[in-house]
């Protein structure tokens, strides 16, 4: 049995029936049907698509692997797979799901995976707003698409804030290796970009009203498409900034290592001077100068201290210490 909703100007009615019942409901004048599924089994989804004449696409709708954003058009039917995104601030992680639309302008099938679910909010609008119901199926598709892009807006703002925080931390003067943090955030930004960028050509066509699919003819799609393009630009800005920060941070690490090498070399030079003097005076030759001096031992110590102080001052003056 297939659960579906029959939507018309007077309201929305939830139904449950066979594929034949669904096909008959879709053929009614003045209404359209919406089959809304959450990660269904392939058999149920294929039955709904076949009943509505939407089984024309090459994509396996129930296959969960490598689901990339895409748009397919076959005749008057369109398939739009949109990635849903939510950003976890505590762990700086981007998590994705997807919402797939199948429509021929008279019926709609949606398949959702992931945490983000725009459906409840849209259902509440159908129950409360007659003018929204009057927009028909294009209004419904627009509302779902708009809710997803709104989630993009919030996620990219949170991502940009974290990128800014990381940039400030890198240039704070603290000698902390942040390569792992930067690489992690680059990877998450790339995942976000892969969820949005494939839809940019589609968004441009919507913005220019060049997409003729009946389900995509709502006047508000131009605005939503513009927001999607701006989100993509914001993600690209985050990626560019992270790349710049990574390059600068690696330069910082190289500078730190160079400074450490200078310090180690300086202290090694200071330490070797008294070692050389002590080594020579410890050879116990018969005819060594100052061997029988009463002040020979204090003189050797004074010579060691003097050489070390001179070396230390020289290295400090050159910035090595």
mmCIF file of C-alpha atoms in Angstrom:
data_model
loop_
_atom_site.group_PDB
_atom_site.id
_atom_site.type_symbol
_atom_site.label_atom_id
_atom_site.label_comp_id
_atom_site.label_asym_id
_atom_site.label_seq_id
_atom_site.Cartn_x
_atom_site.Cartn_y
_atom_site.Cartn_z
ATOM 1 C CA UNK A 1 0.000 0.000 0.000
ATOM 2 C CA UNK A 2 1.163 3.516 -0.840
ATOM 3 C CA UNK A 3 0.588 6.518 1.426
ATOM 4 C CA UNK A 4 0.018 9.788 -0.418
ATOM 5 C CA UNK A 5 -1.586 13.211 -0.038
ATOM 6 C CA UNK A 6 -4.212 14.673 -2.358
ATOM 7 C CA UNK A 7 -3.843 18.464 -2.399
ATOM 8 C CA UNK A 8 -6.309 20.961 -3.792
ATOM 9 C CA UNK A 9 -7.542 24.526 -3.177
ATOM 10 C CA UNK A 10 -9.714 23.347 -0.281
ATOM 11 C CA UNK A 11 -6.972 21.536 1.616
ATOM 12 C CA UNK A 12 -4.864 18.400 1.778
ATOM 13 C CA UNK A 13 -6.173 14.912 2.485
ATOM 14 C CA UNK A 14 -3.916 12.009 3.432
ATOM 15 C CA UNK A 15 -4.804 8.749 1.680
ATOM 16 C CA UNK A 16 -3.538 5.194 1.592
ATOM 17 C CA UNK A 17 -4.175 2.826 -1.271
ATOM 18 C CA UNK A 18 -2.904 0.691 -4.103
ATOM 19 C CA UNK A 19 -1.000 1.843 -7.169
ATOM 20 C CA UNK A 20 -4.326 1.961 -9.059
ATOM 21 C CA UNK A 21 -5.817 4.228 -6.380
ATOM 22 C CA UNK A 22 -2.802 6.523 -6.632
ATOM 23 C CA UNK A 23 -3.072 6.654 -10.426
ATOM 24 C CA UNK A 24 -6.778 7.512 -10.228
ATOM 25 C CA UNK A 25 -6.154 10.266 -7.661
ATOM 26 C CA UNK A 26 -3.451 11.787 -9.878
ATOM 27 C CA UNK A 27 -5.894 11.934 -12.791
ATOM 28 C CA UNK A 28 -8.454 14.023 -10.870
ATOM 29 C CA UNK A 29 -9.004 17.590 -12.069
ATOM 30 C CA UNK A 30 -8.118 20.513 -9.825
ATOM 31 C CA UNK A 31 -5.879 18.516 -7.470
ATOM 32 C CA UNK A 32 -2.489 16.886 -7.491
ATOM 33 C CA UNK A 33 -0.953 14.055 -5.465
ATOM 34 C CA UNK A 34 2.180 14.061 -3.379
ATOM 35 C CA UNK A 35 3.931 10.840 -2.357
ATOM 36 C CA UNK A 36 6.420 11.682 0.407
ATOM 37 C CA UNK A 37 8.855 8.911 1.346
ATOM 38 C CA UNK A 38 11.700 8.674 3.866
ATOM 39 C CA UNK A 39 14.464 6.382 2.595
ATOM 40 C CA UNK A 40 12.005 3.815 1.251
ATOM 41 C CA UNK A 41 12.611 0.370 -0.067
ATOM 42 C CA UNK A 42 13.057 0.148 -3.804
ATOM 43 C CA UNK A 43 9.838 -1.812 -4.358
ATOM 44 C CA UNK A 44 7.546 0.809 -2.786
ATOM 45 C CA UNK A 45 9.215 3.737 -4.538
ATOM 46 C CA UNK A 46 9.241 2.057 -7.931
ATOM 47 C CA UNK A 47 5.551 1.188 -7.545
ATOM 48 C CA UNK A 48 4.719 4.856 -6.865
ATOM 49 C CA UNK A 49 6.828 6.093 -9.766
ATOM 50 C CA UNK A 50 5.328 3.555 -12.147
ATOM 51 C CA UNK A 51 1.775 4.403 -11.074
ATOM 52 C CA UNK A 52 2.396 8.092 -11.770
ATOM 53 C CA UNK A 53 4.353 7.586 -14.978
ATOM 54 C CA UNK A 54 7.572 8.919 -13.485
ATOM 55 C CA UNK A 55 9.669 5.786 -13.959
ATOM 56 C CA UNK A 56 11.604 7.253 -16.892
ATOM 57 C CA UNK A 57 14.929 8.096 -15.329
ATOM 58 C CA UNK A 58 18.244 6.231 -15.383
ATOM 59 C CA UNK A 59 19.001 6.888 -11.696
ATOM 60 C CA UNK A 60 18.237 4.120 -9.240
ATOM 61 C CA UNK A 61 16.111 6.082 -6.742
ATOM 62 C CA UNK A 62 16.663 3.687 -3.868
ATOM 63 C CA UNK A 63 20.453 3.404 -4.216
ATOM 64 C CA UNK A 64 22.067 5.290 -1.311
ATOM 65 C CA UNK A 65 25.671 5.363 -2.547
ATOM 66 C CA UNK A 66 27.310 8.215 -4.505
ATOM 67 C CA UNK A 67 24.145 10.265 -4.720
ATOM 68 C CA UNK A 68 25.309 13.544 -6.238
ATOM 69 C CA UNK A 69 23.135 16.580 -6.961
ATOM 70 C CA UNK A 70 21.695 16.335 -10.443
ATOM 71 C CA UNK A 71 18.866 17.349 -12.720
ATOM 72 C CA UNK A 72 17.367 15.058 -15.356
ATOM 73 C CA UNK A 73 14.562 15.892 -17.751
ATOM 74 C CA UNK A 74 12.677 13.321 -19.787
ATOM 75 C CA UNK A 75 9.824 14.799 -21.772
ATOM 76 C CA UNK A 76 7.621 16.757 -19.397
ATOM 77 C CA UNK A 77 9.024 14.969 -16.321
ATOM 78 C CA UNK A 78 11.918 16.197 -14.223
ATOM 79 C CA UNK A 79 14.122 14.613 -11.564
ATOM 80 C CA UNK A 80 15.969 16.962 -9.208
ATOM 81 C CA UNK A 81 18.273 15.555 -6.532
ATOM 82 C CA UNK A 82 19.218 18.235 -3.996
ATOM 83 C CA UNK A 83 21.673 17.651 -1.158
ATOM 84 C CA UNK A 84 20.526 18.760 2.279
ATOM 85 C CA UNK A 85 23.203 20.158 4.592
ATOM 86 C CA UNK A 86 23.485 20.809 8.301
ATOM 87 C CA UNK A 87 26.552 22.112 10.114
ATOM 88 C CA UNK A 88 27.589 20.864 13.557
ATOM 89 C CA UNK A 89 29.358 23.798 15.230
ATOM 90 C CA UNK A 90 30.709 21.785 18.176
ATOM 91 C CA UNK A 91 32.736 19.486 15.918
ATOM 92 C CA UNK A 92 32.995 21.733 12.826
ATOM 93 C CA UNK A 93 31.486 18.983 10.707
ATOM 94 C CA UNK A 94 29.312 19.213 7.616
ATOM 95 C CA UNK A 95 26.719 16.446 7.400
ATOM 96 C CA UNK A 96 24.648 15.865 4.288
ATOM 97 C CA UNK A 97 21.487 14.096 3.237
ATOM 98 C CA UNK A 98 19.364 14.542 0.138
ATOM 99 C CA UNK A 99 15.875 15.225 -1.121
ATOM 100 C CA UNK A 100 14.879 13.930 -4.543
ATOM 101 C CA UNK A 101 11.963 15.369 -6.522
ATOM 102 C CA UNK A 102 10.148 13.456 -9.267
ATOM 103 C CA UNK A 103 7.431 15.434 -11.025
ATOM 104 C CA UNK A 104 5.629 15.889 -14.318
ATOM 105 C CA UNK A 105 3.786 19.019 -13.194
ATOM 106 C CA UNK A 106 0.658 17.031 -12.182
ATOM 107 C CA UNK A 107 2.056 14.764 -9.448
ATOM 108 C CA UNK A 108 5.047 14.767 -7.139
ATOM 109 C CA UNK A 109 7.163 12.104 -5.451
ATOM 110 C CA UNK A 110 9.811 13.125 -2.932
ATOM 111 C CA UNK A 111 12.420 10.897 -1.319
ATOM 112 C CA UNK A 112 14.323 12.173 1.716
ATOM 113 C CA UNK A 113 17.467 10.976 3.448
ATOM 114 C CA UNK A 114 19.261 12.638 6.338
ATOM 115 C CA UNK A 115 18.418 14.823 9.325
ATOM 116 C CA UNK A 116 17.188 17.934 7.492
ATOM 117 C CA UNK A 117 13.477 17.562 6.787
ATOM 118 C CA UNK A 118 11.680 20.504 5.146
ATOM 119 C CA UNK A 119 8.421 18.542 4.783
ATOM 120 C CA UNK A 120 6.750 19.261 8.180
ATOM 121 C CA UNK A 121 7.063 23.015 7.724
ATOM 122 C CA UNK A 122 5.592 22.838 4.227
ATOM 123 C CA UNK A 123 2.707 20.676 5.446
ATOM 124 C CA UNK A 124 1.896 23.243 8.135
ATOM 125 C CA UNK A 125 1.771 25.956 5.496
ATOM 126 C CA UNK A 126 -0.665 23.888 3.412
ATOM 127 C CA UNK A 127 -2.918 23.498 6.406
ATOM 128 C CA UNK A 128 -2.871 27.178 7.347
ATOM 129 C CA UNK A 129 -2.457 29.189 4.118
ATOM 130 C CA UNK A 130 -5.101 28.937 1.364
ATOM 131 C CA UNK A 131 -3.072 31.254 -0.882
ATOM 132 C CA UNK A 132 -0.169 28.826 -0.614
ATOM 133 C CA UNK A 133 -2.380 25.915 -1.667
ATOM 134 C CA UNK A 134 -3.576 27.999 -4.610
ATOM 135 C CA UNK A 135 -0.021 28.000 -5.987
ATOM 136 C CA UNK A 136 -0.405 24.294 -6.713
ATOM 137 C CA UNK A 137 2.409 21.840 -7.254
ATOM 138 C CA UNK A 138 5.004 24.448 -8.380
ATOM 139 C CA UNK A 139 4.408 26.287 -5.093
ATOM 140 C CA UNK A 140 5.025 23.090 -3.139
ATOM 141 C CA UNK A 141 8.268 22.308 -4.975
ATOM 142 C CA UNK A 142 9.399 25.903 -4.539
ATOM 143 C CA UNK A 143 8.681 25.802 -0.797
ATOM 144 C CA UNK A 144 10.690 22.593 -0.333
ATOM 145 C CA UNK A 145 13.581 23.905 -2.418
ATOM 146 C CA UNK A 146 13.523 27.223 -0.557
ATOM 147 C CA UNK A 147 13.664 25.460 2.831
ATOM 148 C CA UNK A 148 16.755 23.513 1.737
ATOM 149 C CA UNK A 149 18.547 26.630 0.462
ATOM 150 C CA UNK A 150 17.644 28.435 3.703
ATOM 151 C CA UNK A 151 19.445 25.649 5.539
ATOM 152 C CA UNK A 152 22.445 26.277 3.252
ATOM 153 C CA UNK A 153 22.416 29.943 4.308
ATOM 154 C CA UNK A 154 22.627 29.061 7.995
ATOM 155 C CA UNK A 155 25.280 26.403 7.451
ATOM 156 C CA UNK A 156 27.561 28.628 5.359
ATOM 157 C CA UNK A 157 27.317 31.414 7.973
ATOM 158 C CA UNK A 158 28.401 29.006 10.713
ATOM 159 C CA UNK A 159 31.183 27.671 8.496
ATOM 160 C CA UNK A 160 32.416 31.196 7.701
ATOM 161 C CA UNK A 161 32.468 32.029 11.431
ATOM 162 C CA UNK A 162 34.622 28.979 12.161
ATOM 163 C CA UNK A 163 36.951 29.772 9.271
ATOM 164 C CA UNK A 164 37.345 33.309 10.650
ATOM 165 C CA UNK A 165 38.040 31.974 14.148
ATOM 166 C CA UNK A 166 40.669 29.609 12.772
ATOM 167 C CA UNK A 167 42.301 32.418 10.780
ATOM 168 C CA UNK A 168 42.548 34.586 13.903
ATOM 169 C CA UNK A 169 43.985 31.676 15.888
ATOM 170 C CA UNK A 170 46.655 31.030 13.262
ATOM 171 C CA UNK A 171 47.796 34.666 13.324
ATOM 172 C CA UNK A 172 47.466 35.116 17.096
ATOM 173 C CA UNK A 173 51.183 34.603 17.674
ATOM 174 C CA UNK A 174 50.773 31.293 19.502
ATOM 175 C CA UNK A 175 53.237 28.643 18.389
ATOM 176 C CA UNK A 176 50.686 25.868 17.879
ATOM 177 C CA UNK A 177 50.666 23.542 14.893
ATOM 178 C CA UNK A 178 47.133 23.896 13.455
ATOM 179 C CA UNK A 179 47.671 21.990 10.210
ATOM 180 C CA UNK A 180 45.285 19.228 11.263
ATOM 181 C CA UNK A 181 42.527 21.732 12.108
ATOM 182 C CA UNK A 182 42.961 23.511 8.779
ATOM 183 C CA UNK A 183 42.972 20.299 6.731
ATOM 184 C CA UNK A 184 39.875 19.066 8.564
ATOM 185 C CA UNK A 185 37.968 22.276 7.858
ATOM 186 C CA UNK A 186 39.095 22.212 4.206
ATOM 187 C CA UNK A 187 37.699 18.695 3.893
ATOM 188 C CA UNK A 188 34.367 19.719 5.426
ATOM 189 C CA UNK A 189 34.193 22.807 3.203
ATOM 190 C CA UNK A 190 34.865 20.635 0.173
ATOM 191 C CA UNK A 191 32.006 18.335 1.174
ATOM 192 C CA UNK A 192 29.718 21.370 1.427
ATOM 193 C CA UNK A 193 30.931 22.637 -1.939
ATOM 194 C CA UNK A 194 30.300 19.245 -3.562
ATOM 195 C CA UNK A 195 26.727 19.391 -2.250
ATOM 196 C CA UNK A 196 26.031 22.824 -3.735
ATOM 197 C CA UNK A 197 28.206 23.410 -6.807
ATOM 198 C CA UNK A 198 26.659 20.803 -9.154
ATOM 199 C CA UNK A 199 23.351 22.682 -8.832
ATOM 200 C CA UNK A 200 24.786 26.077 -9.848
ATOM 201 C CA UNK A 201 24.186 25.637 -13.636
ATOM 202 C CA UNK A 202 20.642 24.524 -12.824
ATOM 203 C CA UNK A 203 20.209 27.570 -10.555
ATOM 204 C CA UNK A 204 21.413 29.891 -13.321
ATOM 205 C CA UNK A 205 18.893 28.406 -15.737
ATOM 206 C CA UNK A 206 16.130 28.921 -13.148
ATOM 207 C CA UNK A 207 17.260 32.477 -12.516
ATOM 208 C CA UNK A 208 17.076 33.207 -16.248
ATOM 209 C CA UNK A 209 13.767 31.297 -16.512
ATOM 210 C CA UNK A 210 15.201 28.905 -19.086
ATOM 211 C CA UNK A 211 13.957 25.724 -17.377
ATOM 212 C CA UNK A 212 10.609 24.749 -18.820
ATOM 213 C CA UNK A 213 9.634 21.911 -16.479
ATOM 214 C CA UNK A 214 6.109 22.492 -15.157
ATOM 215 C CA UNK A 215 7.075 21.828 -11.537
ATOM 216 C CA UNK A 216 9.729 24.567 -11.726
ATOM 217 C CA UNK A 217 7.639 27.424 -13.087
ATOM 218 C CA UNK A 218 6.998 29.166 -9.800
ATOM 219 C CA UNK A 219 7.943 32.855 -9.887
ATOM 220 C CA UNK A 220 9.951 32.540 -6.671
ATOM 221 C CA UNK A 221 12.497 30.137 -8.138
ATOM 222 C CA UNK A 222 14.581 33.039 -9.476
ATOM 223 C CA UNK A 223 15.114 34.380 -5.964
ATOM 224 C CA UNK A 224 15.939 30.960 -4.536
ATOM 225 C CA UNK A 225 18.361 30.305 -7.403
ATOM 226 C CA UNK A 226 20.093 33.614 -6.699
ATOM 227 C CA UNK A 227 20.533 32.657 -3.050
ATOM 228 C CA UNK A 228 21.958 29.284 -4.067
ATOM 229 C CA UNK A 229 24.507 30.995 -6.322
ATOM 230 C CA UNK A 230 25.490 33.341 -3.486
ATOM 231 C CA UNK A 231 25.913 30.375 -1.127
ATOM 232 C CA UNK A 232 28.244 28.747 -3.651
ATOM 233 C CA UNK A 233 30.261 31.982 -3.851
ATOM 234 C CA UNK A 234 30.449 32.134 -0.038
ATOM 235 C CA UNK A 235 31.706 28.538 0.128
ATOM 236 C CA UNK A 236 34.327 29.359 -2.513
ATOM 237 C CA UNK A 237 35.424 32.339 -0.396
ATOM 238 C CA UNK A 238 35.787 30.058 2.642
ATOM 239 C CA UNK A 239 37.818 27.577 0.601
ATOM 240 C CA UNK A 240 40.112 30.323 -0.751
ATOM 241 C CA UNK A 241 40.643 31.738 2.734
ATOM 242 C CA UNK A 242 41.431 28.298 4.160
ATOM 243 C CA UNK A 243 43.939 27.657 1.371
ATOM 244 C CA UNK A 244 45.605 31.008 2.064
ATOM 245 C CA UNK A 245 45.656 30.345 5.810
ATOM 246 C CA UNK A 246 47.172 26.896 5.223
ATOM 247 C CA UNK A 247 49.946 28.362 3.043
ATOM 248 C CA UNK A 248 50.649 31.111 5.584
ATOM 249 C CA UNK A 249 50.631 28.657 8.486
ATOM 250 C CA UNK A 250 53.075 26.343 6.749
ATOM 251 C CA UNK A 251 55.292 29.379 6.234
ATOM 252 C CA UNK A 252 54.961 30.110 9.953
ATOM 253 C CA UNK A 253 55.999 26.583 10.832
ATOM 254 C CA UNK A 254 59.016 26.885 8.525
ATOM 255 C CA UNK A 255 59.971 30.134 10.275
ATOM 256 C CA UNK A 256 59.560 28.517 13.699
ATOM 257 C CA UNK A 257 61.739 25.597 12.661
ATOM 258 C CA UNK A 258 64.377 27.977 11.310
ATOM 259 C CA UNK A 259 64.337 29.918 14.578
ATOM 260 C CA UNK A 260 64.686 26.700 16.554
ATOM 261 C CA UNK A 261 67.612 25.620 14.362
ATOM 262 C CA UNK A 262 69.346 28.953 14.983
ATOM 263 C CA UNK A 263 68.854 28.652 18.735
ATOM 264 C CA UNK A 264 70.118 25.084 18.821
ATOM 265 C CA UNK A 265 73.147 26.027 16.705
ATOM 266 C CA UNK A 266 73.868 29.048 18.900
ATOM 267 C CA UNK A 267 73.765 27.077 22.144
ATOM 268 C CA UNK A 268 75.834 24.315 20.555
ATOM 269 C CA UNK A 269 78.514 26.892 19.595
ATOM 270 C CA UNK A 270 78.458 28.362 23.094
ATOM 271 C CA UNK A 271 78.760 24.899 24.638
ATOM 272 C CA UNK A 272 81.599 23.753 22.389
ATOM 273 C CA UNK A 273 83.894 26.693 23.216
ATOM 274 C CA UNK A 274 84.537 25.712 26.870
ATOM 275 C CA UNK A 275 84.684 22.073 25.805
ATOM 276 C CA UNK A 276 87.558 22.865 23.436
ATOM 277 C CA UNK A 277 89.421 24.906 26.059
ATOM 278 C CA UNK A 278 88.931 22.228 28.725
ATOM 279 C CA UNK A 279 90.004 19.554 26.296
ATOM 280 C CA UNK A 280 93.249 21.309 25.469
ATOM 281 C CA UNK A 281 94.095 22.074 29.091
ATOM 282 C CA UNK A 282 93.323 18.499 30.027
ATOM 283 C CA UNK A 283 95.992 17.032 27.735
ATOM 284 C CA UNK A 284 98.718 17.319 30.458
ATOM 285 C CA UNK A 285 101.643 18.142 28.133
ATOM 286 C CA UNK A 286 105.047 18.823 29.784
ATOM 287 C CA UNK A 287 105.673 22.126 27.990
ATOM 288 C CA UNK A 288 102.124 23.520 27.835
ATOM 289 C CA UNK A 289 102.066 27.307 28.518
ATOM 290 C CA UNK A 290 100.730 28.366 31.868
ATOM 291 C CA UNK A 291 100.796 24.725 33.026
ATOM 292 C CA UNK A 292 102.539 25.589 36.297
ATOM 293 C CA UNK A 293 100.772 28.871 36.928
ATOM 294 C CA UNK A 294 99.055 29.253 40.253
ATOM 295 C CA UNK A 295 96.283 31.137 38.502
ATOM 296 C CA UNK A 296 96.137 28.704 35.555
ATOM 297 C CA UNK A 297 92.924 27.004 36.645
ATOM 298 C CA UNK A 298 91.015 30.232 37.400
ATOM 299 C CA UNK A 299 92.383 31.703 34.147
ATOM 300 C CA UNK A 300 90.997 28.736 32.151
ATOM 301 C CA UNK A 301 87.599 29.138 33.780
ATOM 302 C CA UNK A 302 87.615 32.886 33.141
ATOM 303 C CA UNK A 303 88.570 32.294 29.514
ATOM 304 C CA UNK A 304 85.666 29.866 29.107
ATOM 305 C CA UNK A 305 83.180 32.316 30.623
ATOM 306 C CA UNK A 306 84.517 35.207 28.514
ATOM 307 C CA UNK A 307 84.263 33.252 25.243
ATOM 308 C CA UNK A 308 80.735 32.048 26.097
ATOM 309 C CA UNK A 309 79.583 35.585 26.992
ATOM 310 C CA UNK A 310 81.021 37.012 23.777
ATOM 311 C CA UNK A 311 79.361 34.301 21.690
ATOM 312 C CA UNK A 312 76.045 34.812 23.496
ATOM 313 C CA UNK A 313 76.110 38.571 22.909
ATOM 314 C CA UNK A 314 76.990 38.062 19.275
ATOM 315 C CA UNK A 315 74.138 35.609 18.697
ATOM 316 C CA UNK A 316 71.698 37.903 20.539
ATOM 317 C CA UNK A 317 72.771 40.856 18.413
ATOM 318 C CA UNK A 318 72.168 38.812 15.237
ATOM 319 C CA UNK A 319 68.738 37.667 16.427
ATOM 320 C CA UNK A 320 69.598 34.000 16.791
ATOM 321 C CA UNK A 321 68.860 33.996 20.521
#
